[in-house]
mmCIF file of C-alpha atoms in Angstrom:
data_model
loop_
_atom_site.group_PDB
_atom_site.id
_atom_site.type_symbol
_atom_site.label_atom_id
_atom_site.label_comp_id
_atom_site.label_asym_id
_atom_site.label_seq_id
_atom_site.Cartn_x
_atom_site.Cartn_y
_atom_site.Cartn_z
ATOM 1 C CA GLY A 566 0.007 -0.027 -0.022
ATOM 2 C CA ASP A 567 2.805 2.482 0.756
ATOM 3 C CA ALA A 568 4.275 2.310 -2.655
ATOM 4 C CA LEU A 569 0.861 2.926 -4.296
ATOM 5 C CA HIS A 570 0.114 5.755 -1.837
ATOM 6 C CA PHE A 571 3.492 7.314 -2.719
ATOM 7 C CA LEU A 572 2.713 7.022 -6.383
ATOM 8 C CA GLY A 573 -0.591 8.763 -5.931
ATOM 9 C CA LYS A 574 -2.694 5.668 -6.592
ATOM 10 C CA LEU A 575 -4.896 6.375 -3.616
ATOM 11 C CA GLU A 576 -7.798 4.030 -4.475
ATOM 12 C CA GLU A 577 -5.419 1.075 -4.920
ATOM 13 C CA ALA A 578 -3.497 1.973 -1.806
ATOM 14 C CA LYS A 579 -6.671 2.069 0.139
ATOM 15 C CA VAL A 580 -7.674 -1.378 -1.007
ATOM 16 C CA GLN A 581 -4.199 -2.641 0.047
ATOM 17 C CA TYR A 582 -4.462 -1.087 3.465
ATOM 18 C CA GLU A 583 -7.944 -2.371 4.079
ATOM 19 C CA ALA A 584 -6.728 -5.855 3.102
ATOM 20 C CA ALA A 585 -3.738 -5.621 5.515
ATOM 21 C CA VAL A 586 -5.963 -4.692 8.525
ATOM 22 C CA SER A 587 -8.518 -7.363 7.418
ATOM 23 C CA ILE A 588 -5.846 -10.078 7.442
ATOM 24 C CA ASP A 589 -4.272 -8.872 10.672
ATOM 25 C CA PRO A 590 -6.744 -6.880 12.810
ATOM 26 C CA ASP A 591 -3.911 -5.986 15.266
ATOM 27 C CA TYR A 592 -1.737 -4.362 12.581
ATOM 28 C CA VAL A 593 -1.295 -0.932 14.180
ATOM 29 C CA ASP A 594 0.700 0.655 11.136
ATOM 30 C CA GLY A 595 -2.062 -0.619 8.811
ATOM 31 C CA TYR A 596 -4.677 1.451 10.630
ATOM 32 C CA LEU A 597 -2.354 4.492 10.782
ATOM 33 C CA ASN A 598 -1.626 4.301 6.988
ATOM 34 C CA LEU A 599 -5.293 3.829 6.196
ATOM 35 C CA ALA A 600 -6.415 6.683 8.440
ATOM 36 C CA GLN A 601 -3.870 9.097 6.942
ATOM 37 C CA LEU A 602 -4.803 8.134 3.409
ATOM 38 C CA LEU A 603 -8.511 8.664 4.206
ATOM 39 C CA GLU A 604 -7.691 12.023 5.704
ATOM 40 C CA GLU A 605 -5.781 12.989 2.609
ATOM 41 C CA ARG A 606 -8.803 12.033 0.556
ATOM 42 C CA HIS A 607 -10.955 14.275 2.906
ATOM 43 C CA GLU A 608 -12.932 11.193 4.108
ATOM 44 C CA ASN A 609 -12.562 12.423 7.681
ATOM 45 C CA ASP A 610 -15.391 10.366 9.218
ATOM 46 C CA HIS A 611 -13.768 7.223 7.869
ATOM 47 C CA ALA A 612 -10.362 8.436 8.993
ATOM 48 C CA ILE A 613 -11.697 9.080 12.602
ATOM 49 C CA THR A 614 -12.934 5.516 12.678
ATOM 50 C CA GLN A 615 -9.464 4.100 11.774
ATOM 51 C CA TYR A 616 -7.667 6.453 14.254
ATOM 52 C CA GLU A 617 -10.169 5.249 16.952
ATOM 53 C CA LYS A 618 -9.311 1.566 16.100
ATOM 54 C CA LEU A 619 -5.705 2.431 16.287
ATOM 55 C CA VAL A 620 -5.788 3.969 19.819
ATOM 56 C CA ALA A 621 -7.946 1.224 20.928
ATOM 57 C CA LEU A 622 -5.149 -1.292 19.995
ATOM 58 C CA ASP A 623 -2.299 0.995 21.088
ATOM 59 C CA PRO A 624 -3.307 3.767 23.477
ATOM 60 C CA LYS A 625 0.217 5.290 23.387
ATOM 61 C CA GLN A 626 -0.101 6.324 19.677
ATOM 62 C CA GLY A 627 0.244 10.056 20.219
ATOM 63 C CA LEU A 628 -0.027 10.952 16.393
ATOM 64 C CA ALA A 629 -3.422 9.270 16.326
ATOM 65 C CA TRP A 630 -4.720 10.970 19.428
ATOM 66 C CA GLY A 631 -3.529 14.259 17.995
ATOM 67 C CA LYS A 632 -5.287 13.610 14.645
ATOM 68 C CA LEU A 633 -8.416 12.677 16.509
ATOM 69 C CA GLY A 634 -8.295 16.008 18.311
ATOM 70 C CA LEU A 635 -7.978 17.731 15.054
ATOM 71 C CA LEU A 636 -10.711 15.894 13.288
ATOM 72 C CA LEU A 637 -13.332 15.755 16.073
#
């Protein structure tokens, strides 16, 4: 997903990130990558959901808490 995201292929990257967290629901970086991509696409409600999943898995994720503060 990261390479696709870097190349600007956002829809394909989104599919890959979603697949990654589907395969491994504890994959913290997957939620972070997906949330950041969704935020970039101005899909803030969906980004919030991913950030919430991320902090539920790892409450020490300061970046995710900060993003939630900005988006809520």
